[in-house]
């Protein structure tokens, strides 16, 4: 099958502090994969995900999405590419004072008429779609409450519903469960798995815990100091590899 | 890999420039120590001589010596202080001499003498950034971070820097009393003269109630107009004055220009603006309103833009990621976070404007304040009392209202 996402020689240097956050990263992702990116904090996971949809400008390298050069796109073309890539975040990134439904509808912003959205007018189909997606993540009864009245797990599900509104072909999740407790983590990960298996959405997620990565990933990419130190199946990570990725002192922590 | 990028990125600038700036940042702390010591010594000197002059000779004079004599003495004392002990600057910036045990008097003398040629050392830094200043390398007494050496505790009066600190505090207090002519005697003997004023204030001239209320309304609307105009100007400008929203060279330039203008506008007192506008458009409510407007605009730009700078960057990022354009990022990611704080700041500014608008009457800016000062000037304390009563009521009422509303907003 053809590669959906191709990353070539991606390099990011943060001007502030001359930090080499990504160092010549190349990999590709096939449609329908569930790719997990692991690594210590500071290894460059967030930077990598944000360079793919250019929330952060890469310093060098290329990103191709469905054969289109994302790194060369600009203006409207970039926005059209971005709406095909849903994204969810460690800190949920919801507008806390707005209602859950408004937050979810924000996922349609790439599609709707900008002038109508400026006065918060959304097409009827979009509102129905929003309610349907809220139902799908199990919080349809909360549609009109303020986002900050929800628990962490519920807020992340709003984030997932917002991403679903984009009708994405690729879903990127930046440590989606790091701010959640273990039980809630699994319920959130299950939704990602569901999107991956039922809707055929490609998923790239960074995760802190290797146990979660093994449980959900079809492939694992390990970063260390901005370089890829491992790429392969979850089962291939043995004790030696683990130490290489996480350092000599690391211990296994299980999240069930 | 790493080396390749670093080599490519770091060697853009000429080598001697990087060396020099590295060297400068290394000796920056020592330089600040000297400045601090000089400042402390000159300050001590001025205050001491002011007190002596005032107390013994009854002349108000800060110093009887030319400034360059003071400067030379201060430089010498500072050098001595830094070579022989812990000066106040070393203490404040956390530097010490080492070694503290096993040192000879001669080392200190050498350090003191060579200290005088240390400005030449700046040239040395041009090609060797990690060079050690001569007064340290030759004498063997190095300047090090205080955290690197243990200090034995000693009573405060045996430490030169703490004696200096205490002296600075005491002299400041003494000189402040002399300079502001604190006179407790006048405070007590002058009290009876206050009686007519008090009497006027407790029995206000009710005949002026109508006139007073009319001017009070003028005052409140002056404040309201000024606030509304200020909001119209400040809301859009605050986006240009928020560092996190202004990217690129053009953005940075706009940011600096807007900030600077707002800072200048804010640093001039509202009374000064009133005087400016009285010259411009004649005395009256309009000039007062304009003065309040300028002040309020500058204030609101600062309050608004600081709020903008502290918003959560997450929601705007999420909107960008959905494919939203710049307008949508602002409307869905930024504005929901700032609406309530903006309203709250606006109410607060209106509250301030009402209070200020009474003061502006002092210089002829119209409103009830102007009448108050007219009656004060002709010693009609009963009429003045009426105006003061009205001002107190309105200021209290608006303060109460705005704080209640603001509490609801937060
Ligand atoms: N905006 C930034 N400016 C400068 N350095 C940054 C910035 N964001 C991240 N970094 C640095 O880049 C490196 C990688 O960070 P990040 O991608 O956040 O790693 P991770 O998500 O794996 O914790 C870290 O060393 C971090 O300090
Ligand atoms: Mg991260």
PDB file of C-alpha atoms and ligand atoms in Angstrom, chain A residues 14 16 19 21 40-47, ligand 1:
ATOM      1  CA  UNK A  14      14.841  26.303  17.972  1.00  0.00           C
ATOM      2  CA  UNK A  16      15.977  30.487  21.070  1.00  0.00           C
ATOM      3  CA  UNK A  19      18.346  23.707  20.554  1.00  0.00           C
ATOM      4  CA  UNK A  21      15.068  19.371  18.808  1.00  0.00           C
ATOM      5  CA  UNK A  40      11.768  10.690  27.366  1.00  0.00           C
ATOM      6  CA  UNK A  41      10.350  14.147  27.825  1.00  0.00           C
ATOM      7  CA  UNK A  42      12.429  16.583  25.825  1.00  0.00           C
ATOM      8  CA  UNK A  43      13.214  13.952  23.206  1.00  0.00           C
ATOM      9  CA  UNK A  44      11.263  15.897  20.575  1.00  0.00           C
ATOM     10  CA  UNK A  45       7.908  14.090  20.367  1.00  0.00           C
ATOM     11  CA  UNK A  46       5.756  17.225  20.504  1.00  0.00           C
ATOM     12  CA  UNK A  47       8.023  19.021  18.082  1.00  0.00           C
TER      13      UNK A  47
HETATM   14  N1  LIG C   1       9.368  26.836  21.842  1.00  0.00           N
HETATM   15  C1  LIG C   1      10.563  26.286  22.130  1.00  0.00           C
HETATM   16  N2  LIG C   1      11.685  27.061  22.141  1.00  0.00           N
HETATM   17  C2  LIG C   1      12.878  26.532  22.430  1.00  0.00           C
HETATM   18  N3  LIG C   1      13.088  25.243  22.735  1.00  0.00           N
HETATM   19  C3  LIG C   1      12.031  24.409  22.743  1.00  0.00           C
HETATM   20  C4  LIG C   1      10.703  24.896  22.452  1.00  0.00           C
HETATM   21  N4  LIG C   1       9.847  23.849  22.541  1.00  0.00           N
HETATM   22  C5  LIG C   1      10.594  22.765  22.871  1.00  0.00           C
HETATM   23  N5  LIG C   1      11.903  23.089  22.998  1.00  0.00           N
HETATM   24  C6  LIG C   1      13.011  22.171  23.297  1.00  0.00           C
HETATM   25  O1  LIG C   1      13.044  21.176  22.303  1.00  0.00           O
HETATM   26  C7  LIG C   1      13.309  19.909  22.858  1.00  0.00           C
HETATM   27  C8  LIG C   1      12.207  18.937  22.489  1.00  0.00           C
HETATM   28  O2  LIG C   1      11.006  19.341  23.125  1.00  0.00           O
HETATM   29  P1  LIG C   1       9.608  18.607  22.918  1.00  0.00           P
HETATM   30  O3  LIG C   1       9.365  18.435  21.464  1.00  0.00           O
HETATM   31  O4  LIG C   1       8.586  19.348  23.677  1.00  0.00           O
HETATM   32  O5  LIG C   1       9.860  17.186  23.576  1.00  0.00           O
HETATM   33  P2  LIG C   1       8.812  16.147  24.179  1.00  0.00           P
HETATM   34  O6  LIG C   1       7.467  16.471  23.626  1.00  0.00           O
HETATM   35  O7  LIG C   1       9.356  14.830  23.776  1.00  0.00           O
HETATM   36  O8  LIG C   1       8.847  16.307  25.664  1.00  0.00           O
HETATM   37  C9  LIG C   1      13.464  20.111  24.338  1.00  0.00           C
HETATM   38  O9  LIG C   1      14.842  20.208  24.632  1.00  0.00           O
HETATM   39  C10 LIG C   1      12.796  21.423  24.589  1.00  0.00           C
HETATM   40  O10 LIG C   1      13.417  22.098  25.657  1.00  0.00           O
END
